[in-house]
PDB file of C-alpha atoms in Angstrom:
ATOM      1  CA  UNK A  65      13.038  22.404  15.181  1.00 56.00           C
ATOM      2  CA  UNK A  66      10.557  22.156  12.128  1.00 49.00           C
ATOM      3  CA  UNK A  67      11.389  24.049   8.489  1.00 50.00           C
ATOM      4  CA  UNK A  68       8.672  24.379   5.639  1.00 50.00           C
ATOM      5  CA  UNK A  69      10.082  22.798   2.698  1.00 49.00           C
ATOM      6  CA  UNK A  70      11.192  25.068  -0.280  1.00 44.00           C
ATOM      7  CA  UNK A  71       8.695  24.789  -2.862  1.00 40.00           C
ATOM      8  CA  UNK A  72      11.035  25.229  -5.326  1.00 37.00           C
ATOM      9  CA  UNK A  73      13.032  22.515  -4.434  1.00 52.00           C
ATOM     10  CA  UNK A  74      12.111  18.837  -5.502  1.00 70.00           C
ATOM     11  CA  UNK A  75      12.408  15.961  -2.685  1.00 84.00           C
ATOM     12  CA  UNK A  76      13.685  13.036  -4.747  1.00 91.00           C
ATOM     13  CA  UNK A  77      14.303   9.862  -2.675  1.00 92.00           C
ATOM     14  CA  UNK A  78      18.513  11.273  -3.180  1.00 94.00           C
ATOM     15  CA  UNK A  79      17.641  14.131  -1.292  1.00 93.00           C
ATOM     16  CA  UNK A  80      15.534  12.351   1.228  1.00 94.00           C
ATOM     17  CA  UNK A  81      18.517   9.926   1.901  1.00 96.00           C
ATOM     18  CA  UNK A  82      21.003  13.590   2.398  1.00 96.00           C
ATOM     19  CA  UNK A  83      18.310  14.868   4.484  1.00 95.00           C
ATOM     20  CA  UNK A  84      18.955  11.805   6.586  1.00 97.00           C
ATOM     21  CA  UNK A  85      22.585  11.701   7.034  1.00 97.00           C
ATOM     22  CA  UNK A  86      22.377  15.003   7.776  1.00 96.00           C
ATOM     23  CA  UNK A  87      20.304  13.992  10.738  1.00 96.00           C
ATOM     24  CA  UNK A  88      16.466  15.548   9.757  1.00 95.00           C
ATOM     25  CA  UNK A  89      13.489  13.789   8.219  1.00 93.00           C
ATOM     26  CA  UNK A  90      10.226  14.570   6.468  1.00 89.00           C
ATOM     27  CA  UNK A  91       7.044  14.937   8.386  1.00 87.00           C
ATOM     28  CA  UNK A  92       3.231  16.628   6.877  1.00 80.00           C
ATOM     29  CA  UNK A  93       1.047  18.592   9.344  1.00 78.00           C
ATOM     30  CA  UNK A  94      -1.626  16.516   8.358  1.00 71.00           C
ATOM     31  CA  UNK A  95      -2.350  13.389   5.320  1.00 67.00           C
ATOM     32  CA  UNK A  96      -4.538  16.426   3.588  1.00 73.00           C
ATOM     33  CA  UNK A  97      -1.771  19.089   3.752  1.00 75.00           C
ATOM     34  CA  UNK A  98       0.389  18.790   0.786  1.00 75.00           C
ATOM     35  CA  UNK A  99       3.419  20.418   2.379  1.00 79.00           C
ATOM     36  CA  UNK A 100       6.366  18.615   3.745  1.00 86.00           C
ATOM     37  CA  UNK A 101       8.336  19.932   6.802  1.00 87.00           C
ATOM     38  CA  UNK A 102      11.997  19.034   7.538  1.00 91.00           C
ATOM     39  CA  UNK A 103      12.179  18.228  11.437  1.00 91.00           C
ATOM     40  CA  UNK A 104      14.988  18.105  13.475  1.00 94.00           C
ATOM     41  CA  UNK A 105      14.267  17.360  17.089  1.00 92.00           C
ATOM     42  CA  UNK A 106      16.081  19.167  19.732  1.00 95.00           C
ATOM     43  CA  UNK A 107      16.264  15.533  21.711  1.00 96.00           C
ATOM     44  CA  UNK A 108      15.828  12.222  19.598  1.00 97.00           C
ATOM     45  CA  UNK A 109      14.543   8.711  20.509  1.00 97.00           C
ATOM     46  CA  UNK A 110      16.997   5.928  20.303  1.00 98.00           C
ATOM     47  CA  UNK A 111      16.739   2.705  21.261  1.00 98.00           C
ATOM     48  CA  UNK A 112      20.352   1.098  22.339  1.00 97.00           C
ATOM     49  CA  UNK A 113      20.725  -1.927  20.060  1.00 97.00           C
ATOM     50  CA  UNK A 114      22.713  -4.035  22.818  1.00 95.00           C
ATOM     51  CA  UNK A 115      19.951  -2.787  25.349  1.00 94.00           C
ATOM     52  CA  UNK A 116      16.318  -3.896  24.594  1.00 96.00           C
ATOM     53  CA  UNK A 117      13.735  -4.464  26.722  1.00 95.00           C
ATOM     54  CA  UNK A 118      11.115  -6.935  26.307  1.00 96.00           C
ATOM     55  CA  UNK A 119       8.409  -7.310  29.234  1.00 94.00           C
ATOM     56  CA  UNK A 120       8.106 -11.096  30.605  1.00 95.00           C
ATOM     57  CA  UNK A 121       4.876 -11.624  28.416  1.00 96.00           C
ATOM     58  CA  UNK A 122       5.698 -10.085  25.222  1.00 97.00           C
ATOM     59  CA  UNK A 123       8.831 -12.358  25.517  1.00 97.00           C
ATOM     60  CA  UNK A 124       6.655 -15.215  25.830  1.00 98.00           C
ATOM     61  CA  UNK A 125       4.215 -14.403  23.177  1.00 98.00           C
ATOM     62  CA  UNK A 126       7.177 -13.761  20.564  1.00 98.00           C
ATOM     63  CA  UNK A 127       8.546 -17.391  21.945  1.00 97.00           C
ATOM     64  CA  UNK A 128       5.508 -18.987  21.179  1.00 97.00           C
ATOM     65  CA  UNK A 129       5.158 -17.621  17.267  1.00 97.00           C
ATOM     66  CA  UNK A 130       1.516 -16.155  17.653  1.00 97.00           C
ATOM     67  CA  UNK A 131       2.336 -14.049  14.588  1.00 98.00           C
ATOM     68  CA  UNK A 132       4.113 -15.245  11.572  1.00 97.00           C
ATOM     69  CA  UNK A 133       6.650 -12.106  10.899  1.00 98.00           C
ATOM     70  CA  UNK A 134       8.005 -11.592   7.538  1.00 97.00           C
ATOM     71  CA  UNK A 135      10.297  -8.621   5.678  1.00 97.00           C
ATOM     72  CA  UNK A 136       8.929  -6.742   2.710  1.00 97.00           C
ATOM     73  CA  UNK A 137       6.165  -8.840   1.887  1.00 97.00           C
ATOM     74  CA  UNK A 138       3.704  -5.889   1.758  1.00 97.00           C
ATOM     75  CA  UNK A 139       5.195  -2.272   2.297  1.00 97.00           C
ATOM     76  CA  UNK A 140       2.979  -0.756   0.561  1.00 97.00           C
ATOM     77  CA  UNK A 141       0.063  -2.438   2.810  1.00 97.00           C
ATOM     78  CA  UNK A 142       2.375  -1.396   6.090  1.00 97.00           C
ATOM     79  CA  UNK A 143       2.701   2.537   4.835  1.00 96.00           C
ATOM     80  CA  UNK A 144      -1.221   2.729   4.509  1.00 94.00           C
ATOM     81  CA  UNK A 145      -1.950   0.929   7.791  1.00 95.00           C
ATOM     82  CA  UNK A 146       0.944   3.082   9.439  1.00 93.00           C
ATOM     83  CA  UNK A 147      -1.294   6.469   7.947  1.00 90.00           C
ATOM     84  CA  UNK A 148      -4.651   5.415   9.370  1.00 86.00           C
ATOM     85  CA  UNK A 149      -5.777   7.268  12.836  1.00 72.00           C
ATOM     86  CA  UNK A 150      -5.247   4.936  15.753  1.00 66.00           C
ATOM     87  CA  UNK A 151      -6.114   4.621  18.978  1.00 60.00           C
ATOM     88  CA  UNK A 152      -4.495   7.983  20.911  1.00 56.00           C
ATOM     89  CA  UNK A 153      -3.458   9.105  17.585  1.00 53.00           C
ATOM     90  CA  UNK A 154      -6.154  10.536  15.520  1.00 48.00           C
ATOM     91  CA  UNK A 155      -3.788  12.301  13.058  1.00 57.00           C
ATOM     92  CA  UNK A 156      -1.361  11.286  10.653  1.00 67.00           C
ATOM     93  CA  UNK A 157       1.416  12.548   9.345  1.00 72.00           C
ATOM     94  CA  UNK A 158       1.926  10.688   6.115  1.00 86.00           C
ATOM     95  CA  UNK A 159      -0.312  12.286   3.228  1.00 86.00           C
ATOM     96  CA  UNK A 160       0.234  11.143  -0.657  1.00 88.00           C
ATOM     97  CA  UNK A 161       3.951  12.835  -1.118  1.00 89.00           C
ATOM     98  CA  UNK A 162       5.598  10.790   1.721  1.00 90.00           C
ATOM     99  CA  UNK A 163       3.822   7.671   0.880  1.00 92.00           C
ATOM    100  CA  UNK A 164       5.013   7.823  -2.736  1.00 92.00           C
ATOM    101  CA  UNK A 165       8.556   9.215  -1.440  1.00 94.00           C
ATOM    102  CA  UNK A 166       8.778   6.110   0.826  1.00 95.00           C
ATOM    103  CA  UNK A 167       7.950   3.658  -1.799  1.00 96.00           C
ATOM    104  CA  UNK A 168      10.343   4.696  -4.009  1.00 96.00           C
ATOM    105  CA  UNK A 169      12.834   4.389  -1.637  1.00 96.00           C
ATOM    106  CA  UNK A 170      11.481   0.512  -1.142  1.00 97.00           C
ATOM    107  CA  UNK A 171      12.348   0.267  -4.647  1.00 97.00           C
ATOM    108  CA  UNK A 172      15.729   1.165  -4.554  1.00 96.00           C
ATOM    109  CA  UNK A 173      16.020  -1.107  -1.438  1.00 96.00           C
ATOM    110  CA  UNK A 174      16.671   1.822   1.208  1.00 97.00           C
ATOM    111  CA  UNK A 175      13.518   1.303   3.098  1.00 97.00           C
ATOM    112  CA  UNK A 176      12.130  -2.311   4.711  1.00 98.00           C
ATOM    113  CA  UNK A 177       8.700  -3.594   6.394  1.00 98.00           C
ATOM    114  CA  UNK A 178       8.783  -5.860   9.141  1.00 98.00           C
ATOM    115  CA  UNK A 179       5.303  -7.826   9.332  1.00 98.00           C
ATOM    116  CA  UNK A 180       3.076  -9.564  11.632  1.00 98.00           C
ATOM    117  CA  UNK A 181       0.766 -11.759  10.345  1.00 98.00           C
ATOM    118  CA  UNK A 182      -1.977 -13.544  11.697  1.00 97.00           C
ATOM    119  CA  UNK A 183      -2.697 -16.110   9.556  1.00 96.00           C
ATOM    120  CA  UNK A 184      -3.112 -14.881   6.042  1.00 96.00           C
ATOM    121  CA  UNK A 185      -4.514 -11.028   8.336  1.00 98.00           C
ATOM    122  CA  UNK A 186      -1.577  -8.469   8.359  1.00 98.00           C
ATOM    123  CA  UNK A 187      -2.119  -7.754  12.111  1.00 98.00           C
ATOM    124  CA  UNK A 188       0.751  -5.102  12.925  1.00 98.00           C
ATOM    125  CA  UNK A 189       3.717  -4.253  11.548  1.00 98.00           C
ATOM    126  CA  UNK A 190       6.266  -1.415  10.805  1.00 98.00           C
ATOM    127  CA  UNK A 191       8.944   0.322   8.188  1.00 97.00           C
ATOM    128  CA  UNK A 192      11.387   2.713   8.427  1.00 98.00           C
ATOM    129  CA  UNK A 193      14.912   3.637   6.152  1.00 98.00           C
ATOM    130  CA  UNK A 194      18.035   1.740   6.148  1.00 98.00           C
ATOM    131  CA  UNK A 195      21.708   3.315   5.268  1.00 98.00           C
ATOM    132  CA  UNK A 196      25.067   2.971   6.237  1.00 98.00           C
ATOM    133  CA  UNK A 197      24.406   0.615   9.430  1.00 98.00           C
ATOM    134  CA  UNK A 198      22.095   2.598  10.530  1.00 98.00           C
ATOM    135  CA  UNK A 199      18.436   2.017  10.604  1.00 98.00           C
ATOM    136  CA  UNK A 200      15.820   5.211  11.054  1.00 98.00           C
ATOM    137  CA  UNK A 201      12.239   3.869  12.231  1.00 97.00           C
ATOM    138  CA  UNK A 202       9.641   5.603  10.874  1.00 95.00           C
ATOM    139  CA  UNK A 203       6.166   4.267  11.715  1.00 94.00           C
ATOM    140  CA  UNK A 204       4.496   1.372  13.238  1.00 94.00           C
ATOM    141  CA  UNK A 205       0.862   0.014  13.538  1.00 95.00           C
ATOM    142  CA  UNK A 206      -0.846  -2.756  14.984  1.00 95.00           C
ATOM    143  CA  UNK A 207      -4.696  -3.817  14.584  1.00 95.00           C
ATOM    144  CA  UNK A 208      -4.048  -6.829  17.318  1.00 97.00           C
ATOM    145  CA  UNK A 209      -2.677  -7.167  20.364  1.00 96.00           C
ATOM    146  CA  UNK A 210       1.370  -7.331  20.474  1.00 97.00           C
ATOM    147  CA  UNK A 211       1.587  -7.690  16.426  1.00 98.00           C
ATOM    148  CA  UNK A 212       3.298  -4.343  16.133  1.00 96.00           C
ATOM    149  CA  UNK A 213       5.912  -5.090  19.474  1.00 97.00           C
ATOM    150  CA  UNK A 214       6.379  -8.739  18.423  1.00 98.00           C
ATOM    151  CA  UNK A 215       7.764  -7.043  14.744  1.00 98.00           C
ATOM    152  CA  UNK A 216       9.911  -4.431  17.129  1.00 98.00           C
ATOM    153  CA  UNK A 217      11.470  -7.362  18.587  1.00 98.00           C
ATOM    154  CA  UNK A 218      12.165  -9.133  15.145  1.00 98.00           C
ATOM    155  CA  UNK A 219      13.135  -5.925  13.724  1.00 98.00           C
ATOM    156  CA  UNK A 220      16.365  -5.370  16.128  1.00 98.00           C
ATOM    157  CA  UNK A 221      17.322  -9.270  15.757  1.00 98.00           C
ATOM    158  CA  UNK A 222      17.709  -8.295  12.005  1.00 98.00           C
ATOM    159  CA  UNK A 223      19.314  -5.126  12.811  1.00 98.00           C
ATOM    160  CA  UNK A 224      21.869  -6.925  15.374  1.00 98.00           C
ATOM    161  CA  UNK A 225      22.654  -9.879  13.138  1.00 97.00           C
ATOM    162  CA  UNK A 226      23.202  -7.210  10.002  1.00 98.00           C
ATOM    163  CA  UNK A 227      25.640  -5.457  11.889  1.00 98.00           C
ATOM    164  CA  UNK A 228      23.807  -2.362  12.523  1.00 98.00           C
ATOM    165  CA  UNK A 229      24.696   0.312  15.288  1.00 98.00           C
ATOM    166  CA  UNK A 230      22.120   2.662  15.939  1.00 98.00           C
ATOM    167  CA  UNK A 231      18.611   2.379  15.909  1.00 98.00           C
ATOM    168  CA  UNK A 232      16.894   6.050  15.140  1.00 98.00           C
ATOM    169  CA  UNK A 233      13.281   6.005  17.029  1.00 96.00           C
ATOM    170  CA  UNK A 234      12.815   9.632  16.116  1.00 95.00           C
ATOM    171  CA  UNK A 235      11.142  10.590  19.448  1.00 93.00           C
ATOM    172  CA  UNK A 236      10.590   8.609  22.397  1.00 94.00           C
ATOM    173  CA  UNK A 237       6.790   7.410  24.020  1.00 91.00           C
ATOM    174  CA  UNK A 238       5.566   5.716  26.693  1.00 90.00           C
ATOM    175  CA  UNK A 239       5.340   2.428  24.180  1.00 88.00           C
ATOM    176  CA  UNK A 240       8.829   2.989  22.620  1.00 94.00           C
ATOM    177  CA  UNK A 241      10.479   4.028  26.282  1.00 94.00           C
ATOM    178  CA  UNK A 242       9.170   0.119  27.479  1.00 93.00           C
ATOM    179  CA  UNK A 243      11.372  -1.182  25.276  1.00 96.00           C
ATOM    180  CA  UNK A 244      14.458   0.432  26.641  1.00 95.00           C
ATOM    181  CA  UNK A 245      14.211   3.969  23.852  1.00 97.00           C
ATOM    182  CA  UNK A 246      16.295   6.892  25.755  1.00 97.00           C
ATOM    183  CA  UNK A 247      16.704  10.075  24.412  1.00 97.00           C
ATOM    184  CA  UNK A 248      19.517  11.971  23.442  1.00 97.00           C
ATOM    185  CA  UNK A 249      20.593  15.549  22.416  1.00 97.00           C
ATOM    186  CA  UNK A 250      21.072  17.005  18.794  1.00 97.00           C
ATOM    187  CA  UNK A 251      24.524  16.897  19.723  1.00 97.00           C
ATOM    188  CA  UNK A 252      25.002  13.565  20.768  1.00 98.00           C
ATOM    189  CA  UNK A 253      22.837  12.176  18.166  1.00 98.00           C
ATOM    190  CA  UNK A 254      24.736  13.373  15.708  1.00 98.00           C
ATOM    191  CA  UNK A 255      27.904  12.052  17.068  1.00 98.00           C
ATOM    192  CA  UNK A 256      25.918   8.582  16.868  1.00 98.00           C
ATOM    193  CA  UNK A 257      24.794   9.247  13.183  1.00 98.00           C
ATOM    194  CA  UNK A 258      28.098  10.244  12.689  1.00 98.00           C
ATOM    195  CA  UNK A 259      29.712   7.036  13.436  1.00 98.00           C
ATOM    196  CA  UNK A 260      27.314   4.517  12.518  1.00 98.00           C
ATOM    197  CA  UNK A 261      27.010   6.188   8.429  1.00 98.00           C
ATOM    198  CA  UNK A 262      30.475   4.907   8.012  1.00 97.00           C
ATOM    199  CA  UNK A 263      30.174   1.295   6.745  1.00 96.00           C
ATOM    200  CA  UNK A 264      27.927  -0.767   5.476  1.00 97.00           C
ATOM    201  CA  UNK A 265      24.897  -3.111   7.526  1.00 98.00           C
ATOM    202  CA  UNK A 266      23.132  -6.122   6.257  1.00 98.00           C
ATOM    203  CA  UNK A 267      19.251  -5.987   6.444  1.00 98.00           C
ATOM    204  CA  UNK A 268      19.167  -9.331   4.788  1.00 97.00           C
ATOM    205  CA  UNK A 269      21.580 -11.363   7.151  1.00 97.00           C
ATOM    206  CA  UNK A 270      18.773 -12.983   8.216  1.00 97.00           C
ATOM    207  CA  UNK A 271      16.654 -14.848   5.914  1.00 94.00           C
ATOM    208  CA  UNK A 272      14.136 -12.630   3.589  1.00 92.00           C
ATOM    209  CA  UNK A 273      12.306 -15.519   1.840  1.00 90.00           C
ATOM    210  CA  UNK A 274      11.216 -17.504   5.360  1.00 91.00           C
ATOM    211  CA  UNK A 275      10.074 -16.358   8.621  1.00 92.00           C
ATOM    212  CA  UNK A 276      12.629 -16.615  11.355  1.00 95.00           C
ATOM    213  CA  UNK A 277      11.218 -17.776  14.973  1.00 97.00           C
ATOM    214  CA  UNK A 278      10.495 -16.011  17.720  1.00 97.00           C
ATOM    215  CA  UNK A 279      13.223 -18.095  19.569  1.00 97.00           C
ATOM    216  CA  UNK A 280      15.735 -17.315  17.179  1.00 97.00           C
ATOM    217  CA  UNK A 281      14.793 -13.484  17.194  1.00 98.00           C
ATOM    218  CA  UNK A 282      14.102 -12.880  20.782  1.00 97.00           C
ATOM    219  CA  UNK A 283      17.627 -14.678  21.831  1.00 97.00           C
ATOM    220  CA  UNK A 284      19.372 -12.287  18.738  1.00 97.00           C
ATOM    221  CA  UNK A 285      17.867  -9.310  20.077  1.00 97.00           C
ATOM    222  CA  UNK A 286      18.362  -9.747  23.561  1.00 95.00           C
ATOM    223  CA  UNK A 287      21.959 -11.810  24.622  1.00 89.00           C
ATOM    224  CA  UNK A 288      24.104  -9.217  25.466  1.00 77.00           C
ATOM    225  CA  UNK A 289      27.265  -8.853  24.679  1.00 64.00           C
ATOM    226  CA  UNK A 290      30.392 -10.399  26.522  1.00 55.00           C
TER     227      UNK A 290
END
């Protein structure tokens, strides 16, 4: 279910974090449309916190530290990789409005990047908005192979250690499905929103100012719980 905003109403980062709890999000039709639509999928992604999936050789390749993964180093830099056309998507839907939206909410420390780096080369990476304990995904991009999965992987290790409890994938593809993503109905969701707004998570439970290792992160995000 998609609305057209009203264009009488402003979308302040305040509103944008209402919009949230209330379980719909902000998409453009295009980065050249200036309108914002509210969406609110009939069935949304998820990916089960105490459930990931990581393939044999992605496990290895976050094991062996082949990208150097840090948190908020360059939003800004993730937001305009995450709006370039990609391979099998040649559309975006982040124009000027959400960009700024999204920074702002950086600012205020409601919205996080988790990068890949190769080298000195941000190589993949992603951001999405934190509140209550949970976490909403929004984007993610990669311009090497694994840099965007490898920062999925360190992404839920944060999430896990901060106390989170759901992880919001918006819809579910092939990519996000490989990683254990399900989907769910309106109803349910909201049940999970529900629940996991009450409290408060930790993004920062996990060092900001260093990287942590792949070892570290891929036995965080995967043990299961006794």
């Amino acid at each position: 279910m998609a609305s057209r905003e009203n264009a009488f109403v402003e979308i302040t980062p305040e509103v944008l974090l209402k919009a949230y709890s209330c379980g719909i999000f902000p998409m453009a039709e295009s980065a050249d449309d200036p309108a914002l639509y509210w969406i609110e999928p009939e069935r949304r992604g998820v990916i089960p916190l105490d459930a990931l999936h990581v393939p044999g050789r992605l496990a290895r390749t976050v094991r062996a530290d082949r990208y150097t993964v840090a948190v908020d180093r360059d939003f800004e830099a993730v937001i305009d990789n995450c709006a370039k056309p990609q391979a099998g998507r040649a559309r975006t839907w982040i124009n000027a409005r959400i960009r700024t939206l999204y920074c702002k909410l950086y600012q205020a420390g409601h919205c996080h990047s988790v990068e890949a780096y190769d080298g000195d080369v941000l190589a993949g990476g992603l951001y999405g908005v934190s509140l209550g304990r949970v976490f909403f995904g929004e984007s993610m991009f990669h311009s090497a192979r694994d840099a965007s999965k490898v920062a999925l992987v360190h992404l839920v290790a944060r999430l896990r250690a901060g106390g989170y409890k759901l992880l919001d994938t918006q819809f579910v593809t092939a990519h996000l499905a490989s990683f254990g993503a399900v989907e769910v109905t309106r109803r349910q969701y909201h049940k999970l929103l529900e629940a996991a707004l009450v409290g408060e998570a930790d993004f920062a439970a996990l060092p900001l100012d260093r990287p942590v290792t792949g070892a570290q992160a891929l036995a965080l995000a995967t043990t299961r719980a006794s």
